[in-house]
Amino acid sequence: MSDNLGDKPENGQNGEGEEEDLIFPEEEAAKAADERSDLEKAHAERDRMREQLLRIAADFDNFRKRSRKEVEEVRRRAIEDTLREVLPIVDNLERAADAMSGATEVAAVADGVHMVLRGFEDIASRLGLKRVPGVGNLFDPTCHDAMQQEETEEHAPGTVVSEIVPGYYLGERLLRPAMVVVAKPPTQTDDQGDEPPKGE
């Protein structure tokens, strides 16, 4: 008998193990093709997302420029509309100034000035401009600037007794505070300077 009959395969491998470890060229090529396909898909998706982000950034930049332009246009139109309302007042003031040079009566000039002021009040009302309450009202630090105080008994302390510069609201917003003079109680005089009563 030959001694080779009892020999076992080297490295403990049998025929079945050898078949499991075999790699076929067709499968390897298919696997490599799948990997390339996945990589190409990832690159394509990356490129698509990059293009989309660039488009979004460009759209946002265009939107920002367009918004800024629209805001500037609205502001310009608002100024134009306001000046268009105010120009008639300037025209009337110029006419009043021309009339003053040849006027013989002060009353006629005063009437012209009052007419211009009434025109301004009409325009101010249309624009939503309101005057801050002044003389006779209590001092309000949210809409008044106290320029000085005046001792008086005719008005309660803290009351506005005169207006130096009028204040205005535009809608509900304070456009300019009123500069006012506020009443305060008179300083108490010292009666001790009077002659004391003579003794008996």
PDB file of C-alpha atoms in Angstrom:
ATOM      1  CA  MET A   1       0.000   0.000   0.000  1.00  0.00           C
ATOM      2  CA  SER A   2       1.122   3.394  -0.779  1.00  0.00           C
ATOM      3  CA  ASP A   3       1.880   5.781   2.065  1.00  0.00           C
ATOM      4  CA  ASN A   4       0.135   8.573   0.132  1.00  0.00           C
ATOM      5  CA  LEU A   5      -3.323   7.186   0.774  1.00  0.00           C
ATOM      6  CA  GLY A   6      -3.351   8.399   4.344  1.00  0.00           C
ATOM      7  CA  ASP A   7      -2.019  11.874   3.562  1.00  0.00           C
ATOM      8  CA  LYS A   8      -4.311  14.825   4.338  1.00  0.00           C
ATOM      9  CA  PRO A   9      -4.432  18.028   2.325  1.00  0.00           C
ATOM     10  CA  GLU A  10      -1.841  20.554   3.481  1.00  0.00           C
ATOM     11  CA  ASN A  11      -2.849  23.613   5.584  1.00  0.00           C
ATOM     12  CA  GLY A  12      -5.998  21.795   6.684  1.00  0.00           C
ATOM     13  CA  GLN A  13      -7.809  22.722   3.445  1.00  0.00           C
ATOM     14  CA  ASN A  14     -10.127  20.455   1.619  1.00  0.00           C
ATOM     15  CA  GLY A  15     -11.636  20.685  -1.803  1.00  0.00           C
ATOM     16  CA  GLU A  16     -14.689  22.531  -0.553  1.00  0.00           C
ATOM     17  CA  GLY A  17     -12.635  25.243   1.145  1.00  0.00           C
ATOM     18  CA  GLU A  18     -10.698  25.846  -2.001  1.00  0.00           C
ATOM     19  CA  GLU A  19     -13.908  26.457  -3.974  1.00  0.00           C
ATOM     20  CA  GLU A  20     -15.161  29.011  -1.414  1.00  0.00           C
ATOM     21  CA  ASP A  21     -11.963  31.092  -1.671  1.00  0.00           C
ATOM     22  CA  LEU A  22     -12.062  31.344  -5.434  1.00  0.00           C
ATOM     23  CA  ILE A  23     -12.825  34.832  -6.913  1.00  0.00           C
ATOM     24  CA  PHE A  24     -14.209  34.812 -10.422  1.00  0.00           C
ATOM     25  CA  PRO A  25     -13.078  37.626 -12.760  1.00  0.00           C
ATOM     26  CA  GLU A  26     -16.678  38.346 -13.885  1.00  0.00           C
ATOM     27  CA  GLU A  27     -17.825  39.011 -10.294  1.00  0.00           C
ATOM     28  CA  GLU A  28     -14.797  41.197  -9.590  1.00  0.00           C
ATOM     29  CA  ALA A  29     -15.476  43.264 -12.692  1.00  0.00           C
ATOM     30  CA  ALA A  30     -19.161  43.634 -11.771  1.00  0.00           C
ATOM     31  CA  LYS A  31     -18.268  44.731  -8.232  1.00  0.00           C
ATOM     32  CA  ALA A  32     -15.782  47.303  -9.536  1.00  0.00           C
ATOM     33  CA  ALA A  33     -18.376  48.575 -12.002  1.00  0.00           C
ATOM     34  CA  ASP A  34     -20.918  48.972  -9.171  1.00  0.00           C
ATOM     35  CA  GLU A  35     -18.396  50.909  -7.084  1.00  0.00           C
ATOM     36  CA  ARG A  36     -17.596  53.205 -10.030  1.00  0.00           C
ATOM     37  CA  SER A  37     -21.296  53.710 -10.633  1.00  0.00           C
ATOM     38  CA  ASP A  38     -21.875  54.660  -6.960  1.00  0.00           C
ATOM     39  CA  LEU A  39     -18.926  57.076  -7.044  1.00  0.00           C
ATOM     40  CA  GLU A  40     -20.175  58.688 -10.238  1.00  0.00           C
ATOM     41  CA  LYS A  41     -23.635  59.076  -8.692  1.00  0.00           C
ATOM     42  CA  ALA A  42     -22.108  60.711  -5.597  1.00  0.00           C
ATOM     43  CA  HIS A  43     -20.080  63.114  -7.765  1.00  0.00           C
ATOM     44  CA  ALA A  44     -23.156  63.945  -9.837  1.00  0.00           C
ATOM     45  CA  GLU A  45     -25.213  64.602  -6.682  1.00  0.00           C
ATOM     46  CA  ARG A  46     -22.422  66.792  -5.285  1.00  0.00           C
ATOM     47  CA  ASP A  47     -22.282  68.798  -8.519  1.00  0.00           C
ATOM     48  CA  ARG A  48     -26.064  69.155  -8.583  1.00  0.00           C
ATOM     49  CA  MET A  49     -26.171  70.417  -4.991  1.00  0.00           C
ATOM     50  CA  ARG A  50     -23.300  72.838  -5.663  1.00  0.00           C
ATOM     51  CA  GLU A  51     -25.136  74.278  -8.675  1.00  0.00           C
ATOM     52  CA  GLN A  52     -28.338  74.546  -6.664  1.00  0.00           C
ATOM     53  CA  LEU A  53     -26.545  76.405  -3.837  1.00  0.00           C
ATOM     54  CA  LEU A  54     -24.936  78.774  -6.343  1.00  0.00           C
ATOM     55  CA  ARG A  55     -28.349  79.482  -7.889  1.00  0.00           C
ATOM     56  CA  ILE A  56     -29.875  80.128  -4.445  1.00  0.00           C
ATOM     57  CA  ALA A  57     -27.002  82.471  -3.531  1.00  0.00           C
ATOM     58  CA  ALA A  58     -27.398  84.357  -6.819  1.00  0.00           C
ATOM     59  CA  ASP A  59     -31.183  84.608  -6.338  1.00  0.00           C
ATOM     60  CA  PHE A  60     -30.735  85.915  -2.794  1.00  0.00           C
ATOM     61  CA  ASP A  61     -28.194  88.508  -3.952  1.00  0.00           C
ATOM     62  CA  ASN A  62     -30.584  89.677  -6.673  1.00  0.00           C
ATOM     63  CA  PHE A  63     -33.439  89.815  -4.147  1.00  0.00           C
ATOM     64  CA  ARG A  64     -31.323  91.884  -1.737  1.00  0.00           C
ATOM     65  CA  LYS A  65     -30.362  94.363  -4.466  1.00  0.00           C
ATOM     66  CA  ARG A  66     -33.951  94.583  -5.694  1.00  0.00           C
ATOM     67  CA  SER A  67     -35.268  95.152  -2.144  1.00  0.00           C
ATOM     68  CA  ARG A  68     -32.721  97.899  -1.492  1.00  0.00           C
ATOM     69  CA  LYS A  69     -33.671  99.582  -4.757  1.00  0.00           C
ATOM     70  CA  GLU A  70     -37.393  99.362  -3.931  1.00  0.00           C
ATOM     71  CA  VAL A  71     -36.832 100.860  -0.448  1.00  0.00           C
ATOM     72  CA  GLU A  72     -34.862 103.741  -1.940  1.00  0.00           C
ATOM     73  CA  GLU A  73     -37.606 104.289  -4.530  1.00  0.00           C
ATOM     74  CA  VAL A  74     -40.323 104.345  -1.855  1.00  0.00           C
ATOM     75  CA  ARG A  75     -38.276 106.804   0.210  1.00  0.00           C
ATOM     76  CA  ARG A  76     -37.716 109.060  -2.807  1.00  0.00           C
ATOM     77  CA  ARG A  77     -41.411 109.044  -3.679  1.00  0.00           C
ATOM     78  CA  ALA A  78     -42.371 109.826  -0.072  1.00  0.00           C
ATOM     79  CA  ILE A  79     -40.049 112.839  -0.062  1.00  0.00           C
ATOM     80  CA  GLU A  80     -41.397 113.978  -3.429  1.00  0.00           C
ATOM     81  CA  ASP A  81     -45.020 113.663  -2.262  1.00  0.00           C
ATOM     82  CA  THR A  82     -44.294 115.595   0.931  1.00  0.00           C
ATOM     83  CA  LEU A  83     -42.468 118.388  -0.894  1.00  0.00           C
ATOM     84  CA  ARG A  84     -45.280 118.573  -3.429  1.00  0.00           C
ATOM     85  CA  GLU A  85     -47.677 119.217  -0.543  1.00  0.00           C
ATOM     86  CA  VAL A  86     -45.392 121.811   1.087  1.00  0.00           C
ATOM     87  CA  LEU A  87     -44.523 123.822  -2.035  1.00  0.00           C
ATOM     88  CA  PRO A  88     -47.880 125.681  -2.128  1.00  0.00           C
ATOM     89  CA  ILE A  89     -47.119 126.978   1.388  1.00  0.00           C
ATOM     90  CA  VAL A  90     -43.776 128.313   0.180  1.00  0.00           C
ATOM     91  CA  ASP A  91     -45.532 129.923  -2.787  1.00  0.00           C
ATOM     92  CA  ASN A  92     -48.003 131.671  -0.469  1.00  0.00           C
ATOM     93  CA  LEU A  93     -45.222 132.835   1.849  1.00  0.00           C
ATOM     94  CA  GLU A  94     -43.398 134.357  -1.106  1.00  0.00           C
ATOM     95  CA  ARG A  95     -46.581 136.146  -2.174  1.00  0.00           C
ATOM     96  CA  ALA A  96     -47.054 137.413   1.377  1.00  0.00           C
ATOM     97  CA  ALA A  97     -43.456 138.664   1.462  1.00  0.00           C
ATOM     98  CA  ASP A  98     -43.988 140.513  -1.837  1.00  0.00           C
ATOM     99  CA  ALA A  99     -47.238 142.010  -0.581  1.00  0.00           C
ATOM    100  CA  MET A 100     -45.589 143.220   2.636  1.00  0.00           C
ATOM    101  CA  SER A 101     -43.306 145.597   0.734  1.00  0.00           C
ATOM    102  CA  GLY A 102     -46.242 147.598  -0.622  1.00  0.00           C
ATOM    103  CA  ALA A 103     -48.751 147.006   2.194  1.00  0.00           C
ATOM    104  CA  THR A 104     -50.075 150.003   4.042  1.00  0.00           C
ATOM    105  CA  GLU A 105     -52.158 148.101   6.563  1.00  0.00           C
ATOM    106  CA  VAL A 106     -50.689 145.661   9.068  1.00  0.00           C
ATOM    107  CA  ALA A 107     -54.048 143.881   9.333  1.00  0.00           C
ATOM    108  CA  ALA A 108     -53.930 142.856   5.667  1.00  0.00           C
ATOM    109  CA  VAL A 109     -50.464 141.348   6.104  1.00  0.00           C
ATOM    110  CA  ALA A 110     -51.569 139.533   9.259  1.00  0.00           C
ATOM    111  CA  ASP A 111     -54.584 138.105   7.420  1.00  0.00           C
ATOM    112  CA  GLY A 112     -52.286 136.819   4.654  1.00  0.00           C
ATOM    113  CA  VAL A 113     -49.980 135.122   7.156  1.00  0.00           C
ATOM    114  CA  HIS A 114     -52.929 133.501   8.954  1.00  0.00           C
ATOM    115  CA  MET A 115     -54.208 132.232   5.615  1.00  0.00           C
ATOM    116  CA  VAL A 116     -50.833 130.591   4.928  1.00  0.00           C
ATOM    117  CA  LEU A 117     -50.887 128.961   8.373  1.00  0.00           C
ATOM    118  CA  ARG A 118     -54.382 127.588   7.739  1.00  0.00           C
ATOM    119  CA  GLY A 119     -53.083 126.099   4.493  1.00  0.00           C
ATOM    120  CA  PHE A 120     -50.254 124.447   6.404  1.00  0.00           C
ATOM    121  CA  GLU A 121     -52.688 123.020   8.969  1.00  0.00           C
ATOM    122  CA  ASP A 122     -54.773 121.470   6.178  1.00  0.00           C
ATOM    123  CA  ILE A 123     -51.712 119.865   4.612  1.00  0.00           C
ATOM    124  CA  ALA A 124     -50.417 118.698   8.007  1.00  0.00           C
ATOM    125  CA  SER A 125     -53.760 117.047   8.713  1.00  0.00           C
ATOM    126  CA  ARG A 126     -53.607 115.151   5.410  1.00  0.00           C
ATOM    127  CA  LEU A 127     -50.081 113.974   6.191  1.00  0.00           C
ATOM    128  CA  GLY A 128     -51.064 112.778   9.688  1.00  0.00           C
ATOM    129  CA  LEU A 129     -49.144 115.565  11.454  1.00  0.00           C
ATOM    130  CA  LYS A 130     -50.589 116.543  14.855  1.00  0.00           C
ATOM    131  CA  ARG A 131     -49.430 119.252  17.218  1.00  0.00           C
ATOM    132  CA  VAL A 132     -48.306 118.257  20.724  1.00  0.00           C
ATOM    133  CA  PRO A 133     -50.724 119.679  23.346  1.00  0.00           C
ATOM    134  CA  GLY A 134     -49.146 122.805  24.778  1.00  0.00           C
ATOM    135  CA  VAL A 135     -50.283 125.710  26.968  1.00  0.00           C
ATOM    136  CA  GLY A 136     -52.705 124.764  29.751  1.00  0.00           C
ATOM    137  CA  ASN A 137     -51.772 121.064  29.711  1.00  0.00           C
ATOM    138  CA  LEU A 138     -49.728 119.268  32.334  1.00  0.00           C
ATOM    139  CA  PHE A 139     -46.051 118.829  31.548  1.00  0.00           C
ATOM    140  CA  ASP A 140     -45.423 115.413  29.961  1.00  0.00           C
ATOM    141  CA  PRO A 141     -41.755 114.390  29.674  1.00  0.00           C
ATOM    142  CA  THR A 142     -42.588 111.999  26.826  1.00  0.00           C
ATOM    143  CA  CYS A 143     -43.553 114.878  24.518  1.00  0.00           C
ATOM    144  CA  HIS A 144     -42.338 118.082  26.245  1.00  0.00           C
ATOM    145  CA  ASP A 145     -38.875 119.518  26.858  1.00  0.00           C
ATOM    146  CA  ALA A 146     -38.924 121.903  29.845  1.00  0.00           C
ATOM    147  CA  MET A 147     -36.674 124.809  28.899  1.00  0.00           C
ATOM    148  CA  GLN A 148     -37.363 126.773  32.092  1.00  0.00           C
ATOM    149  CA  GLN A 149     -39.757 127.172  35.005  1.00  0.00           C
ATOM    150  CA  GLU A 150     -41.850 130.191  35.866  1.00  0.00           C
ATOM    151  CA  GLU A 151     -43.168 131.114  39.275  1.00  0.00           C
ATOM    152  CA  THR A 152     -46.871 131.817  39.030  1.00  0.00           C
ATOM    153  CA  GLU A 153     -50.077 131.534  40.994  1.00  0.00           C
ATOM    154  CA  GLU A 154     -52.256 131.646  37.894  1.00  0.00           C
ATOM    155  CA  HIS A 155     -51.419 128.063  36.890  1.00  0.00           C
ATOM    156  CA  ALA A 156     -51.106 124.868  38.885  1.00  0.00           C
ATOM    157  CA  PRO A 157     -47.551 123.618  39.392  1.00  0.00           C
ATOM    158  CA  GLY A 158     -46.410 121.420  36.500  1.00  0.00           C
ATOM    159  CA  THR A 159     -48.677 123.134  33.971  1.00  0.00           C
ATOM    160  CA  VAL A 160     -47.310 124.381  30.643  1.00  0.00           C
ATOM    161  CA  VAL A 161     -47.611 128.184  30.765  1.00  0.00           C
ATOM    162  CA  SER A 162     -46.009 129.008  27.403  1.00  0.00           C
ATOM    163  CA  GLU A 163     -44.600 127.295  24.348  1.00  0.00           C
ATOM    164  CA  ILE A 164     -41.221 128.280  22.918  1.00  0.00           C
ATOM    165  CA  VAL A 165     -41.228 125.808  20.007  1.00  0.00           C
ATOM    166  CA  PRO A 166     -44.243 123.635  19.148  1.00  0.00           C
ATOM    167  CA  GLY A 167     -43.893 119.863  19.022  1.00  0.00           C
ATOM    168  CA  TYR A 168     -45.483 117.461  16.543  1.00  0.00           C
ATOM    169  CA  TYR A 169     -46.616 113.856  16.235  1.00  0.00           C
ATOM    170  CA  LEU A 170     -46.546 112.048  12.908  1.00  0.00           C
ATOM    171  CA  GLY A 171     -49.287 109.515  13.397  1.00  0.00           C
ATOM    172  CA  GLU A 172     -48.558 108.005  16.811  1.00  0.00           C
ATOM    173  CA  ARG A 173     -44.823 108.697  16.665  1.00  0.00           C
ATOM    174  CA  LEU A 174     -43.284 111.780  18.264  1.00  0.00           C
ATOM    175  CA  LEU A 175     -41.625 113.737  15.487  1.00  0.00           C
ATOM    176  CA  ARG A 176     -40.370 116.593  17.666  1.00  0.00           C
ATOM    177  CA  PRO A 177     -40.979 117.381  21.360  1.00  0.00           C
ATOM    178  CA  ALA A 178     -42.425 120.762  22.309  1.00  0.00           C
ATOM    179  CA  MET A 179     -40.070 123.164  24.083  1.00  0.00           C
ATOM    180  CA  VAL A 180     -42.092 124.688  26.913  1.00  0.00           C
ATOM    181  CA  VAL A 181     -42.055 126.793  30.069  1.00  0.00           C
ATOM    182  CA  VAL A 182     -43.519 125.041  33.111  1.00  0.00           C
ATOM    183  CA  ALA A 183     -45.281 126.633  36.106  1.00  0.00           C
ATOM    184  CA  LYS A 184     -43.906 126.271  39.607  1.00  0.00           C
ATOM    185  CA  PRO A 185     -45.222 127.652  42.891  1.00  0.00           C
ATOM    186  CA  PRO A 186     -43.971 131.120  43.934  1.00  0.00           C
ATOM    187  CA  THR A 187     -41.150 131.244  46.447  1.00  0.00           C
ATOM    188  CA  GLN A 188     -42.499 131.719  49.973  1.00  0.00           C
ATOM    189  CA  THR A 189     -41.614 135.174  51.322  1.00  0.00           C
ATOM    190  CA  ASP A 190     -40.155 135.402  54.821  1.00  0.00           C
ATOM    191  CA  ASP A 191     -42.420 137.503  57.085  1.00  0.00           C
ATOM    192  CA  GLN A 192     -39.769 137.731  59.760  1.00  0.00           C
ATOM    193  CA  GLY A 193     -38.548 141.000  58.263  1.00  0.00           C
ATOM    194  CA  ASP A 194     -41.729 142.762  59.475  1.00  0.00           C
ATOM    195  CA  GLU A 195     -41.535 144.990  62.533  1.00  0.00           C
ATOM    196  CA  PRO A 196     -42.254 142.950  65.650  1.00  0.00           C
ATOM    197  CA  PRO A 197     -45.178 144.162  67.752  1.00  0.00           C
ATOM    198  CA  LYS A 198     -44.196 146.736  70.388  1.00  0.00           C
ATOM    199  CA  GLY A 199     -44.296 145.601  73.959  1.00  0.00           C
ATOM    200  CA  GLU A 200     -46.500 147.237  76.535  1.00  0.00           C
TER     201      GLU A 200
END
